[in-house]
Coordinates of C-alpha atoms and ligand atoms in Angstrom, one line a residue:
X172 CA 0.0 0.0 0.0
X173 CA 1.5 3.4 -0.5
X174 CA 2.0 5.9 2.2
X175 CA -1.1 8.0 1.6
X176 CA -3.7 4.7 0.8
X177 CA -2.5 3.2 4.2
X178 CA -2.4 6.4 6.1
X179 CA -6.2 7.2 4.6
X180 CA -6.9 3.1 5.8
X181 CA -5.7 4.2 9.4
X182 CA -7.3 7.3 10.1
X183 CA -10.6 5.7 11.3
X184 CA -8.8 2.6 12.5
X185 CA -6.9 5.2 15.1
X186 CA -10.1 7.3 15.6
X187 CA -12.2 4.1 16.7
X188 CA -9.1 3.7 19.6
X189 CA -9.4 7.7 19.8
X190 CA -6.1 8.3 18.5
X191 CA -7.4 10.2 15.6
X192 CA -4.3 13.0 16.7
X193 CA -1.4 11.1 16.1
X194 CA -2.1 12.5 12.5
X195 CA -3.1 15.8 13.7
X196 CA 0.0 17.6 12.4
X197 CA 0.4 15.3 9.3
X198 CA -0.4 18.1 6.7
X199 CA 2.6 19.8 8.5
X200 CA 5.2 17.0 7.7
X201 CA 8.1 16.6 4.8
X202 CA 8.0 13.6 3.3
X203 CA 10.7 11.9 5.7
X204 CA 9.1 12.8 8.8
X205 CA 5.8 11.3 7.3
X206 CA 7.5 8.2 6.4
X207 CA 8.5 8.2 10.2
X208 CA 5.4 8.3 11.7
X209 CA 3.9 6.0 9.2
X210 CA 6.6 3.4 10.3
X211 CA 5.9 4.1 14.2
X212 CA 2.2 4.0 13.5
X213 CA 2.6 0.6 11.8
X214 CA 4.7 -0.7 15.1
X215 CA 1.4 -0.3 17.3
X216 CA -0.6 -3.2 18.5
X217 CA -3.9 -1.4 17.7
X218 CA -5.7 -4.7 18.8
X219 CA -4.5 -4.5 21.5
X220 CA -4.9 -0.8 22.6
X221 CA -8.4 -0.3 24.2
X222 CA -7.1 -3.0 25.9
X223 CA -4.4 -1.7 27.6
X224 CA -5.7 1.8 28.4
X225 CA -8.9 0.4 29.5
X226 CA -7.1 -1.9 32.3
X227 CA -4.1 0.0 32.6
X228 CA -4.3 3.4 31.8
X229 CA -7.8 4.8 32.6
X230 CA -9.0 1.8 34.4
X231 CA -8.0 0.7 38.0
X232 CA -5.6 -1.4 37.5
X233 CA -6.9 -5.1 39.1
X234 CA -5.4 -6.0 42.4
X235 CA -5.1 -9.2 40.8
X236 CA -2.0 -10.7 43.1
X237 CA -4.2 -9.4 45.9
X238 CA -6.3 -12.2 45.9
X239 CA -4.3 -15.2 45.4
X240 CA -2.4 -16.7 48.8
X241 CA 0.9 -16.4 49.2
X242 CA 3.6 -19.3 50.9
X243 CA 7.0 -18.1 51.3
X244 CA 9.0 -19.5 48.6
X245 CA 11.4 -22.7 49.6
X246 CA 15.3 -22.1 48.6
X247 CA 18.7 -23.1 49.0
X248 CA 20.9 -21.4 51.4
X249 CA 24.3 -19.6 50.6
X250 CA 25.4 -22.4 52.7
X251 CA 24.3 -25.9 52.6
X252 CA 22.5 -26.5 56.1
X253 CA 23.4 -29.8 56.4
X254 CA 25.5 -32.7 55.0
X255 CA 22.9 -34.0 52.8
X256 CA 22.8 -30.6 51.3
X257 CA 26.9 -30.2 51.2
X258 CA 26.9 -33.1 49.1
X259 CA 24.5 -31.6 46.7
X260 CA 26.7 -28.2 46.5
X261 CA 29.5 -30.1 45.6
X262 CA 27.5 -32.2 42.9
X263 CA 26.4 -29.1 41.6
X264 CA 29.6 -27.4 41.7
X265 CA 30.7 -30.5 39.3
X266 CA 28.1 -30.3 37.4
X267 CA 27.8 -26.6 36.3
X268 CA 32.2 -26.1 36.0
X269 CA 31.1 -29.4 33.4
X270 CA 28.2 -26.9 32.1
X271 CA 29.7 -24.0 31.9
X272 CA 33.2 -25.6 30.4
X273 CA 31.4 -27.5 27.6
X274 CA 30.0 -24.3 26.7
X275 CA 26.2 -24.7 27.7
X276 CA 25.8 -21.7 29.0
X277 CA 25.6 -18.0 27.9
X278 CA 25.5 -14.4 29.1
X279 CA 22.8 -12.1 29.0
X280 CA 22.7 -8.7 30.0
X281 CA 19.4 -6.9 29.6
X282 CA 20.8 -3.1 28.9
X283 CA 17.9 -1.6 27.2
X284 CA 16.2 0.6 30.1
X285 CA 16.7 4.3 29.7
X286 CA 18.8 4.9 33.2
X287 CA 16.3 8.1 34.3
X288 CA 17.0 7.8 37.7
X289 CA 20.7 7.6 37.4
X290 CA 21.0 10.7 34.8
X291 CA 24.0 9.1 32.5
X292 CA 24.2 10.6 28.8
X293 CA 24.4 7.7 26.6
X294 CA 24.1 4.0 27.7
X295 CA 24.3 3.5 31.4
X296 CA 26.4 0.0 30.6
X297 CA 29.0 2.7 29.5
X298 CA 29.3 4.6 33.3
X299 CA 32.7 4.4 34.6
X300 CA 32.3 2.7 38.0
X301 CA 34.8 0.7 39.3
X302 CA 37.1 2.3 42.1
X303 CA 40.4 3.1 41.2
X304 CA 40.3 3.0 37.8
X305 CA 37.3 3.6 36.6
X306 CA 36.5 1.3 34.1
X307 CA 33.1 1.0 32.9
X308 CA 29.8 -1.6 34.0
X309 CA 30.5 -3.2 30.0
X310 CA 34.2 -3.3 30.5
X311 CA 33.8 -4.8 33.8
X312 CA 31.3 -7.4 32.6
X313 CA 33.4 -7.9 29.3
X314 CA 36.4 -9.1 31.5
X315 CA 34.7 -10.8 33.7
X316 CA 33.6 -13.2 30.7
X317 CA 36.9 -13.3 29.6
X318 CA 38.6 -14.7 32.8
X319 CA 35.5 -17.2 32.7
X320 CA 36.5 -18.3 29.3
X321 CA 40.5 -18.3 30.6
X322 CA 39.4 -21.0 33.3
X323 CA 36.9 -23.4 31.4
X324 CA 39.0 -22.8 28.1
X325 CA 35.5 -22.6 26.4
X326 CA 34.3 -19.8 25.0
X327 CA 31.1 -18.1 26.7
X328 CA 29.3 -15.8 24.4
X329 CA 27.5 -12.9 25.3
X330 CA 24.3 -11.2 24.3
X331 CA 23.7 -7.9 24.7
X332 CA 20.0 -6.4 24.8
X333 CA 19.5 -3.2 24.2
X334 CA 16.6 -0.6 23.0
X335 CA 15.9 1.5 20.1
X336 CA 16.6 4.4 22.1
X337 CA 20.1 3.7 22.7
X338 CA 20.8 0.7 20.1
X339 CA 23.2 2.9 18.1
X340 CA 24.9 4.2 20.9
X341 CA 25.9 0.8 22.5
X342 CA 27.3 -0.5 19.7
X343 CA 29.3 2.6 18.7
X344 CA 30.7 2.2 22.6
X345 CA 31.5 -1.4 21.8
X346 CA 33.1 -0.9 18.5
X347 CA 35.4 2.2 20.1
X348 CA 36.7 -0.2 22.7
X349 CA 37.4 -2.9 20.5
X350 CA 35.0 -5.0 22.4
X351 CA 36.5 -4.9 25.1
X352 CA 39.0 -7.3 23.7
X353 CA 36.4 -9.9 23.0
X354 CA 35.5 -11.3 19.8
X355 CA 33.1 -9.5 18.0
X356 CA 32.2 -12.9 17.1
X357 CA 31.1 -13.9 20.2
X358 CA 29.1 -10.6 21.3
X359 CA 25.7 -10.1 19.8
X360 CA 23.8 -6.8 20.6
X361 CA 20.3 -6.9 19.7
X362 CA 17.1 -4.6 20.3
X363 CA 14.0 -5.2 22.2
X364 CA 10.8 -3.4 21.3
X365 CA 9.2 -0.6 22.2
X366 CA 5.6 0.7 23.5
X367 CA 3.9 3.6 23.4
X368 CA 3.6 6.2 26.2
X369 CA -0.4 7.3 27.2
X370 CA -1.5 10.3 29.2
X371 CA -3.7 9.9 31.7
X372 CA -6.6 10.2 29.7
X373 CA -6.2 7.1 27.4
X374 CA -4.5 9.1 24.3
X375 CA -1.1 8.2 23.0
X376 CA 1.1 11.1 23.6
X377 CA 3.4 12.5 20.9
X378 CA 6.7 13.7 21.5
X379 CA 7.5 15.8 18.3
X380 CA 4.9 16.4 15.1
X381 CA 6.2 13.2 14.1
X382 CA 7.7 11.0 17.4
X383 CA 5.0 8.8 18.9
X384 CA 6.5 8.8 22.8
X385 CA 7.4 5.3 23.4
X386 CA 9.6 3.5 25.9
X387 CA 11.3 0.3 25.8
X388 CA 8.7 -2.5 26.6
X389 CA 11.0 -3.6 29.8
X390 CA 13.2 -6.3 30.8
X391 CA 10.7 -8.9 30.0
X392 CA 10.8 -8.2 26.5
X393 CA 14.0 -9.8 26.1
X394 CA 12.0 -13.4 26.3
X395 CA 9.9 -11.9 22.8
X396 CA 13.4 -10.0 21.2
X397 CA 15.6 -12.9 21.8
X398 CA 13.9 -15.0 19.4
X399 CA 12.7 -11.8 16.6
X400 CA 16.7 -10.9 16.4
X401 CA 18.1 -13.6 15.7
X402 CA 19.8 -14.1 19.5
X403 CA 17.9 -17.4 20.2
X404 CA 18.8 -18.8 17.0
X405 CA 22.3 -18.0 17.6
X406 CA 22.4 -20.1 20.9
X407 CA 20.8 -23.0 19.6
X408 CA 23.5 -23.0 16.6
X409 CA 26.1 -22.8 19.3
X410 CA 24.3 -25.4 21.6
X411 CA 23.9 -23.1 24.6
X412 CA 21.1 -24.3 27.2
X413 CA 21.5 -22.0 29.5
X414 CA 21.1 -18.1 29.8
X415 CA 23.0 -16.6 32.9
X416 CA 20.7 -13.5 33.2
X417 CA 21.6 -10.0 34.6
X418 CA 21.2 -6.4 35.0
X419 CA 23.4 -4.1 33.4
X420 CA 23.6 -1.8 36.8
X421 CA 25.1 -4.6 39.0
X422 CA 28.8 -4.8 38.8
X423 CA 29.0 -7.4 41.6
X424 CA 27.3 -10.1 39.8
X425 CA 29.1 -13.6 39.7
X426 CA 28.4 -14.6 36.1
X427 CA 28.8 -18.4 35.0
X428 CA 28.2 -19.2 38.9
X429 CA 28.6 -23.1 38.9
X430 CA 26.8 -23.7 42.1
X431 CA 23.8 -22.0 40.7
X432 CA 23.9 -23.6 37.5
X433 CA 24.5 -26.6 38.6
X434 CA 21.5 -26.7 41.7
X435 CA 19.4 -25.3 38.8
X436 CA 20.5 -28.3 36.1
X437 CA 20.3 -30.7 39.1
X438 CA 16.6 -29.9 40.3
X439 CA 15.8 -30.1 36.2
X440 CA 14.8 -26.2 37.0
X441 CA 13.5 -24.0 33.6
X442 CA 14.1 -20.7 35.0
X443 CA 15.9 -20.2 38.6
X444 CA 16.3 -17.2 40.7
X445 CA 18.5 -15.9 43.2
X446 CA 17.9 -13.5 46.7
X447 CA 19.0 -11.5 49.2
X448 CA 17.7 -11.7 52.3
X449 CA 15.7 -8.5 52.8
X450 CA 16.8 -6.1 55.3
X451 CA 13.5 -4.6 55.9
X452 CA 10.3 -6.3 56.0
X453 CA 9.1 -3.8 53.2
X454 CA 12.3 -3.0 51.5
X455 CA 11.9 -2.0 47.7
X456 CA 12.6 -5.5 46.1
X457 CA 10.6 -7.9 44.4
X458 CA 9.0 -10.5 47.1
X459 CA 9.9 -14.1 46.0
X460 CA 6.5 -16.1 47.0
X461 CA 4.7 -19.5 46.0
X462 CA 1.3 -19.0 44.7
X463 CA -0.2 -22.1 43.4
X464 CA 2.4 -24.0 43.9
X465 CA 5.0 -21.8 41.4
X466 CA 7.4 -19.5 42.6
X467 CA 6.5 -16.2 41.9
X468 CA 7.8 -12.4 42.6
X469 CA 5.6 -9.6 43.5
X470 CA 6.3 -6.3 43.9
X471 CA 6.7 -4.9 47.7
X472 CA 3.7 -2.8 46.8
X473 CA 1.4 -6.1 46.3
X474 CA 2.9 -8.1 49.5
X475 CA 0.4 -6.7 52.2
X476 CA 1.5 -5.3 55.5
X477 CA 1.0 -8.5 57.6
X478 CA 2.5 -10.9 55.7
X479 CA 5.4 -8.7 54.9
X480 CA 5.8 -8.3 58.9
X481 CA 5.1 -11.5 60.0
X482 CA 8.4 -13.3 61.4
X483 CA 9.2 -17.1 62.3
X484 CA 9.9 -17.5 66.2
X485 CA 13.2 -17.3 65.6
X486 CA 12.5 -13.6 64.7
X487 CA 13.6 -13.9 60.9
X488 CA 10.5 -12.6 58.3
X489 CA 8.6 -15.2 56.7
X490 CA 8.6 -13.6 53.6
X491 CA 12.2 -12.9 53.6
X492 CA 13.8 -13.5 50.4
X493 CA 13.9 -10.2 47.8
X494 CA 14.7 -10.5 44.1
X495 CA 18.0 -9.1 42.8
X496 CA 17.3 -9.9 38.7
X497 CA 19.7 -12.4 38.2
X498 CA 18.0 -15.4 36.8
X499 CA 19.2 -18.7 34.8
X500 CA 16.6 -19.1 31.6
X501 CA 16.6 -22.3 29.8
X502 CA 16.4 -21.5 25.8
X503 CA 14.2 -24.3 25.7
X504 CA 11.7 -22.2 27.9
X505 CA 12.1 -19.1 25.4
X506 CA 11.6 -21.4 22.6
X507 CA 8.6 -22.1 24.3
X508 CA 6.8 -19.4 25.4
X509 CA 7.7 -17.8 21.6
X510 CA 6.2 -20.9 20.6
X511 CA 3.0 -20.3 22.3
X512 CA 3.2 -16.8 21.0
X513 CA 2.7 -15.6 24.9
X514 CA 3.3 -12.0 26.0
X515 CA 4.3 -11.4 29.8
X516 CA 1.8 -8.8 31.1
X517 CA 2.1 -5.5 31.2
X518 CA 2.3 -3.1 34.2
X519 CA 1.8 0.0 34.3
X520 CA 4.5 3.1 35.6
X521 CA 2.6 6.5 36.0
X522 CA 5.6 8.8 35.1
X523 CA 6.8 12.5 34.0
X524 CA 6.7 12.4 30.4
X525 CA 7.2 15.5 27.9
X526 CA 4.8 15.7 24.9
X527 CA 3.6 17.9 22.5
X528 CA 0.7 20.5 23.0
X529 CA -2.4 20.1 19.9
X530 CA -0.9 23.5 19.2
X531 CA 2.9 21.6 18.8
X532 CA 4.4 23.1 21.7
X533 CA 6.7 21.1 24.0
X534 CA 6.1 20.4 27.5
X535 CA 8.0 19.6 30.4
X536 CA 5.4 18.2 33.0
X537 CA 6.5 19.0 36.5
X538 CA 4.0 16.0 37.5
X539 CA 3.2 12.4 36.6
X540 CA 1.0 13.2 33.4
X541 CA 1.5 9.9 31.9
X542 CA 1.3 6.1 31.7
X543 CA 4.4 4.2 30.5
X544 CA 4.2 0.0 29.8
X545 CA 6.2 -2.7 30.7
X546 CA 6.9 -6.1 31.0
X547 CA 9.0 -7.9 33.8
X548 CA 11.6 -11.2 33.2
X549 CA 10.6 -12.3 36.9
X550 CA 6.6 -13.2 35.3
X551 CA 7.9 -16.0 33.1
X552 CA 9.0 -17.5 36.8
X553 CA 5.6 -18.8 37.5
X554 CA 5.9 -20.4 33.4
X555 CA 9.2 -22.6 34.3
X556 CA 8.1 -26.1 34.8
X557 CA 10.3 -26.0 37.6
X558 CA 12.1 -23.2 39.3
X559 CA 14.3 -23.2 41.9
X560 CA 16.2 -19.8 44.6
X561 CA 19.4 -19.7 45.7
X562 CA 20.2 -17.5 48.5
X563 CA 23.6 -15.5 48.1
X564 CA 25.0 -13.0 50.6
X565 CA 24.5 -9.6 49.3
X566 CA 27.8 -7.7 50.0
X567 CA 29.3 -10.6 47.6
X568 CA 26.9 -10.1 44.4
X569 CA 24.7 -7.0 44.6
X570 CA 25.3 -3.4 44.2
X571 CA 22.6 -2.4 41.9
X572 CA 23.5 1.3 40.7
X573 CA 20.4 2.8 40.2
X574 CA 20.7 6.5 41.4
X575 CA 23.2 9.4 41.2
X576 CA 22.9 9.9 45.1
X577 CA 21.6 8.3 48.1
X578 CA 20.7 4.8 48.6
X579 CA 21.9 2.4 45.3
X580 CA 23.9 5.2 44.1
X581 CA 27.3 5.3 42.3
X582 CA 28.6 6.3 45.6
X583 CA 27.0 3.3 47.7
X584 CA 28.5 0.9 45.0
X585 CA 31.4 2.2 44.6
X586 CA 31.5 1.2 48.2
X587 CA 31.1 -1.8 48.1
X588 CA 32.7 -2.6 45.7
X589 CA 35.9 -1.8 47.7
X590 CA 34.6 -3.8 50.7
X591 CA 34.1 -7.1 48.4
X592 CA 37.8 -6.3 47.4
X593 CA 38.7 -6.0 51.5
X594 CA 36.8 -9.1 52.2
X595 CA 38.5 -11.2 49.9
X596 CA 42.0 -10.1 50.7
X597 CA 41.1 -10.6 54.1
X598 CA 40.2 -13.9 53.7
X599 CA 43.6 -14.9 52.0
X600 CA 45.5 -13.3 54.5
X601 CA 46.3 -9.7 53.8
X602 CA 46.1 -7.2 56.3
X603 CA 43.2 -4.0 55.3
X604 CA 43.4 -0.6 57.4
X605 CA 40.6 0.1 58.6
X606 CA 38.8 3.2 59.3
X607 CA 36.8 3.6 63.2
X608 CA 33.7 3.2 61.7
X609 CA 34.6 -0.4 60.3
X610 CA 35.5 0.4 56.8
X611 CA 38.5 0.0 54.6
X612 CA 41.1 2.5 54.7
X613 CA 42.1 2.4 51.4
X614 CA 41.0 2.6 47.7
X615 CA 41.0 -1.3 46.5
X616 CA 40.1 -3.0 43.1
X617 CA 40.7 -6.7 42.1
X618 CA 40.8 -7.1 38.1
X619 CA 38.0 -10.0 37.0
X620 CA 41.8 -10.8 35.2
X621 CA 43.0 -11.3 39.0
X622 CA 40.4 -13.2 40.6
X623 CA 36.8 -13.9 40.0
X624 CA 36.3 -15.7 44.1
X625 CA 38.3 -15.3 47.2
X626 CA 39.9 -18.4 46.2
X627 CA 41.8 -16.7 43.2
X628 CA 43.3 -14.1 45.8
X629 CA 44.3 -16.7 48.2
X630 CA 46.5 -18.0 45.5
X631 CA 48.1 -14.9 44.5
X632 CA 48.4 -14.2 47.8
X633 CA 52.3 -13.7 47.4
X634 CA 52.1 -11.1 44.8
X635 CA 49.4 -8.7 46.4
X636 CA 51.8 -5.9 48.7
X637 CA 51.8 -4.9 52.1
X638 CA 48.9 -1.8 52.3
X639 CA 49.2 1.1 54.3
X640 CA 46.1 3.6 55.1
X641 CA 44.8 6.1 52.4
X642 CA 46.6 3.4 49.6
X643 CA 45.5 2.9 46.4
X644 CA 45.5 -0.8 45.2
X645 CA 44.6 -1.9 41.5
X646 CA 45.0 -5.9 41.2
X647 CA 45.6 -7.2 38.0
Ligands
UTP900 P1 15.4 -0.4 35.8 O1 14.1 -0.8 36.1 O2 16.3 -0.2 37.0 O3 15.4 0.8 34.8 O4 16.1 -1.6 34.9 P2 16.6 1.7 34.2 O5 16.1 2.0 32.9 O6 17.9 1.0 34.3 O7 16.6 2.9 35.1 P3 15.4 4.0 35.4 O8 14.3 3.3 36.0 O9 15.1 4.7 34.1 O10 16.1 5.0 36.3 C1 16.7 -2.7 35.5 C2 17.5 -3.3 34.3 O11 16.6 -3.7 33.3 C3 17.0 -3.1 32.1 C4 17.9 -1.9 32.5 O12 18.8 -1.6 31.4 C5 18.5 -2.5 33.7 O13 19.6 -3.3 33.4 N1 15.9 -2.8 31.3 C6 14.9 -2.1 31.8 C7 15.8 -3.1 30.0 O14 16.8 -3.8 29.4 N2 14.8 -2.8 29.2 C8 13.7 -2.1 29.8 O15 12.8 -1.8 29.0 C9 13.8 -1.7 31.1

């Protein structure tokens, strides 16, 4: 069809979903900006919009976790509790170093949110974190993959989702640092989709004459864009079963974690998850729970107050285990679920979003005026035939980075990233100043080239120097 028959066919197929004024300043367009918003227009799910601005938009959203009962969810310990369990661990151990060395498994870092809170120009993958010498969340990440590769001798490929919003930009980062010294052959960057923005009325907000306002469609679209770009296919070429899943913001993650692979291969898990132990009975994590009998996570919004607060005798919260995003997804579950053509559900974020006037003129709300749409990775939990937690201790593995200041901030994770370092050159040995209140007295980082586990320091142990407050140490 060409431009103006199709556009002519969509006019009353938008005004029947009211969205009649996405054309509103088409008269007004050159021919390139016309061709834009054609192609934006044609990227809608119109069957599905009434839909969505009916239950989430307009509508009240339905309390639909609200009704359902909640168990606490079982899981493994960071330690095994007893010796039937320690032999497990050390099965497991075996069996994901086998995994993970035989090349089963790959890494996925979901990189395609827009980083608001944080305030980064250009990807947030691409913010200089580490201590001492700054080297970014990617290059962190990239090396980390590469000592993995060093120990198993395998090769563990990495895939890479990002957005449409900062697509271009990723890769121009990752072609400017070579890669980080991977092969390009072994990274694969690939988009997820997008939705569009509402306001509060129902009516798909515009962000320019022709620039429908549209955000990425969240971390759970990576289930729908691993199998439209090509990723999936790409794994099952290379025979991976396994996708080690993370966020891009948590430079603490332990990736290719053979206990966790392994209790996850061992229990024949689809999709496995692992927690923190929450430090507050309503701290701001996902709630691991079992509804009907699957392991789910809800939002600390949806866990009401008394279950939240209520504690075993032993005074720990029954409820206790908080989600930290980083998941192990079978391909064979993505296969499926593309298979079965299912979407994750949306939710809805009520958010600050600039738009356009009707009369074209730009605005910069100073309150929420809008609806965004998104889907979360943890709601394909309760579709894994089997699903299994492992409990890890937080100052080891999460430091999620979400803010410039205050809690989760660069500063809190820079932090602790220098305590992890302390911790693990303590434990082989090496003496850390300390400050009164407790924490190091120096400026450490230990290269993923250096050691990826305490046990790597304690057998370098002889190389590492004496330290002295206010030092600076870069391992390497
Ligand atoms: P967050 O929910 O923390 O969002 O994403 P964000 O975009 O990083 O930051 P804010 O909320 O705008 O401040 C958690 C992880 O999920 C990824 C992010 O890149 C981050 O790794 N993500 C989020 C996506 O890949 N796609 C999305 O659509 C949303």
């Amino acid at each position: 069809m060409t431009g103006k028959k199709e556009i002519e066919s969509l006019r009353p197929q938008l005004a029947q979903r009211h969205q009649e004024h996405l054309l509103a300043f088409w008269p007004q367009l050159d021919p390139r900006q016309r061709q834009e918003l054609l192609d934006q227009i044609r990227e809608l799910d119109l069957a599905k919009i009434d839909e969505w601005v009916e239950q989430l938009v307009t509508g009240t959203p339905i309390a639909e976790v609200a009704a359902k009962r909640f168990e606490p969810a079982p899981s493994y310990g960071a330690e095994p509790r007893d010796t039937g369990q320690r032999r497990k661990y050390r099965k497991a151990m075996e069996l994901g170093d086998k995994l993970i060395a035989q090349g089963k498994v790959a890494a996925l870092v979901v990189a395609g949110g827009q980083g608001v809170r944080l305030g980064f120009e250009g990807p947030k993958g691409n913010f200089p974190i580490s201590p001492v010498r700054q080297k970014t969340l990617f290059r962190l990440f990239a090396e980390t993959i590469q000592a993995v590769s060093r120990r198993y001798g395998t090769i563990c490929p990495w895939y890479v989702m990002t957005s449409p919003l900062n697509h271009a930009q990723t890769v121009e980062v990752f072609q400017k640092e070579n890669y980080y010294g991977l092969d390009p052959q072994d990274v694969f960057i690939f988009q997820q989709g997008t939705l569009p923005s509402f306001g509060l009325d129902g009516r798909i907000l515009l962000t320019d004459k022709a620039q429908i306002a549209r955000s990425p469609d969240g971390h759970g679209g990576c289930i729908r864009a691993l199998a439209r770009s090509g990723a999936l296919a790409d794994m099952k070429k290379r025979g991976i079963d396994y996708i080690s899943y993370w966020q891009v913001d948590n430079p603490l993650v332990r990736l290719f974690d053979p206990l966790f692979i392994g209790l996850h291969a061992l229990d024949g898990a689809e999709m496995s998850s692992k927690a923190v132990i929450k430090n507050a009975p309503k701290e701001k994590v996902g709630n691991f729970c079992r509804i009907e009998g699957r392991v789910n996570v809800i939002e600390y919004s949806d866990l009401p107050d008394e279950l939240a607060e209520k504690r075993r005798p032993d005074g720990t919260l029954v409820f206790e285990l908080g989600s930290i995003a980083i998941h192990i997804i079978n391909t064979e579950l993505v296969e499926r679920l593309n298979a079965q053509a299912y979407s994750l559900p949306l939710h809805r974020a009520v958010k600050k979003i600039p738009y356009i006037d009707p009369q074209g003129h730009r605005v910069q709300p100073k309150e929420p005026n809008g609806v965004k749409l998104e889907s979360f990775i943890f709601d394909a939990l309760p579709l894994a035939r089997e699903s299994i937690i492992l409990e890890i201790v937080r100052s080891e593995q999460f430091a999620p980075t979400k803010n410039a200041e205050g809690d989760d901030s660069v500063r809190t994770t820079r932090a602790m990233m220098v305590e992890r370092a302390a911790a693990w050159l303590e434990s082989a040995g090496v003496q850390v100043p300390r400050q009164p209140d407790g924490s190091a007295d120096c400026l450490l980082e230990i290269a993923p080239s250096f050691a990826l586990d305490p046990a790597d320091v304690a057998a370098k142990r002889h190389v590492v120097p004496e330290l002295q407050p206010g030092d600076q140490l870069y391992l390497q």
